[in-house]
Amino acid sequence: MRDLCAVACLLVSFLLTTAANIAQEYGGAISADNLYRLRPHDRIDFADFDAKLTIGWFAANDDATEFLLFDQSGEIYDISFSDDSRRWLNRQEQGAQPFALIDGIQMQGEPIILHQLDGQYFINEYKLRKSHVPVALYHGISEGGLFVEATDDDGRTQFLRYRLDHETGDLSLQDVIPFPDRVGDAPAMRIGRINFPVVIVSALAESRLYFDIYPDSFNEVGAKEFQLVNGPAVFGAVNAPAASHLAWTNPLREQLKLLDLGTGENRIVAALDGAYPQYLLLSQDASAVLAVNLDFQPAVVAWSAESGQRYDLGPYRECGRIPDKVELSRDGRALIIGCDTGLEIWRVFE
């Protein structure tokens, strides 16, 4: 089984490099200054591939020129804009438990795949400890760092910090980090779609917000705490990697607000009037807030965080349902939308 996993990871590691210099042709990072020039630039149509690709999940490299995708049979594809692909052949012998993808990322040009196989959990070919059930995978803070979000035998959320040796491919467990408990038994929720090392918990009854970022506040110093007016926050987005601001809405979605996580300044960006943003994103410099599928409309909308000016940027690709995944690229220069028909990559046109 290990040999098979090793062969699988070797096959997927033959990444395509023809798109490596494409990013130099693109505009800068998405911001309020260039929202009017943000539009669809590239797309990957699942119908063009001889594979049963119907799931819009993806793991993009830093500049959104290469993507990991998977089909319903569990095969993983590495696709770039050279119109070629490499397939991870992970089919098992008849009778074996099928491969099940849990999560994946691209880190320093390498695919990192969190999966289950024959009742065991793996990152690539490295088997994880049995005392945890992994649910998500995150980029590390330092080079070679990697985090797995998992639950232990008692159902508690923990973060496992690993070190990846890029020369050997070996992983070593460095630390087990408990989820920061700031509210005890009080009604609270973790704001989702905000990736570790940031954890934001909203106390529902008191409209308080607790902001933790690893490693700064995962210790006795504790979280930053904010009292929200017209809260609580139930949906939001943090700008990465700085994590300096939070764009958020309350349960009634009356207003879109921007909270400065350093100073506590909390200002109104725009009125939402109850419209529900399926995906909310914040630019790297926190100057622009983007919504994909606002109020069930298949379009991209954005606002200047400073002036509140709204930009109706137009529809995204035709999809049979609400997008499966939407995110900004790690370099901040692309908006990536994935759905059942394929991917669409929006960029700033010079």
JSON list of C-alpha atoms in Angstrom, two decimals, residues 159 178-183 194-201 209-226 238 243 261:
[
{"chain": "A", "resi": 159, "resn": "PHE", "atom": "CA", "xyz": [-4.20, 21.63, 14.93]},
{"chain": "A", "resi": 178, "resn": "PRO", "atom": "CA", "xyz": [-5.43, 22.86, 21.06]},
{"chain": "A", "resi": 179, "resn": "PHE", "atom": "CA", "xyz": [-8.27, 24.93, 19.67]},
{"chain": "A", "resi": 180, "resn": "PRO", "atom": "CA", "xyz": [-8.44, 28.17, 21.67]},
{"chain": "A", "resi": 181, "resn": "ASP", "atom": "CA", "xyz": [-11.49, 28.03, 23.94]},
{"chain": "A", "resi": 182, "resn": "ARG", "atom": "CA", "xyz": [-12.48, 31.62, 24.70]},
{"chain": "A", "resi": 183, "resn": "VAL", "atom": "CA", "xyz": [-16.19, 31.38, 25.55]},
{"chain": "A", "resi": 194, "resn": "ILE", "atom": "CA", "xyz": [-11.14, 31.52, 7.47]},
{"chain": "A", "resi": 195, "resn": "ASN", "atom": "CA", "xyz": [-8.00, 29.47, 7.26]},
{"chain": "A", "resi": 196, "resn": "PHE", "atom": "CA", "xyz": [-5.59, 28.66, 10.05]},
{"chain": "A", "resi": 197, "resn": "PRO", "atom": "CA", "xyz": [-3.37, 30.27, 11.43]},
{"chain": "A", "resi": 198, "resn": "VAL", "atom": "CA", "xyz": [-6.38, 32.55, 12.07]},
{"chain": "A", "resi": 199, "resn": "VAL", "atom": "CA", "xyz": [-9.26, 31.42, 14.27]},
{"chain": "A", "resi": 200, "resn": "ILE", "atom": "CA", "xyz": [-12.20, 33.78, 14.85]},
{"chain": "A", "resi": 201, "resn": "VAL", "atom": "CA", "xyz": [-14.96, 32.86, 17.28]},
{"chain": "A", "resi": 209, "resn": "LEU", "atom": "CA", "xyz": [-15.59, 38.56, 18.69]},
{"chain": "A", "resi": 210, "resn": "TYR", "atom": "CA", "xyz": [-12.41, 36.68, 19.65]},
{"chain": "A", "resi": 211, "resn": "PHE", "atom": "CA", "xyz": [-9.48, 36.83, 17.26]},
{"chain": "A", "resi": 212, "resn": "ASP", "atom": "CA", "xyz": [-6.61, 34.34, 17.58]},
{"chain": "A", "resi": 213, "resn": "ILE", "atom": "CA", "xyz": [-3.65, 34.02, 15.28]},
{"chain": "A", "resi": 214, "resn": "TYR", "atom": "CA", "xyz": [-1.02, 31.33, 15.70]},
{"chain": "A", "resi": 215, "resn": "PRO", "atom": "CA", "xyz": [1.44, 31.49, 17.35]},
{"chain": "A", "resi": 216, "resn": "ASP", "atom": "CA", "xyz": [0.93, 35.00, 18.75]},
{"chain": "A", "resi": 217, "resn": "SER", "atom": "CA", "xyz": [-2.22, 34.41, 20.81]},
{"chain": "A", "resi": 218, "resn": "PHE", "atom": "CA", "xyz": [-2.36, 30.62, 21.16]},
{"chain": "A", "resi": 219, "resn": "ASN", "atom": "CA", "xyz": [-0.92, 30.90, 24.63]},
{"chain": "A", "resi": 220, "resn": "GLU", "atom": "CA", "xyz": [-1.59, 32.55, 27.95]},
{"chain": "A", "resi": 221, "resn": "VAL", "atom": "CA", "xyz": [-1.72, 36.01, 26.34]},
{"chain": "A", "resi": 222, "resn": "GLY", "atom": "CA", "xyz": [-5.07, 35.14, 24.80]},
{"chain": "A", "resi": 223, "resn": "ALA", "atom": "CA", "xyz": [-7.13, 36.45, 21.95]},
{"chain": "A", "resi": 224, "resn": "LYS", "atom": "CA", "xyz": [-7.93, 39.97, 20.95]},
{"chain": "A", "resi": 225, "resn": "GLU", "atom": "CA", "xyz": [-11.51, 40.73, 21.90]},
{"chain": "A", "resi": 226, "resn": "PHE", "atom": "CA", "xyz": [-13.95, 43.07, 20.16]},
{"chain": "A", "resi": 238, "resn": "VAL", "atom": "CA", "xyz": [-9.95, 37.91, 6.52]},
{"chain": "A", "resi": 243, "resn": "ALA", "atom": "CA", "xyz": [-4.90, 39.05, 8.74]},
{"chain": "A", "resi": 261, "resn": "LEU", "atom": "CA", "xyz": [-8.22, 43.73, 13.88]}
]
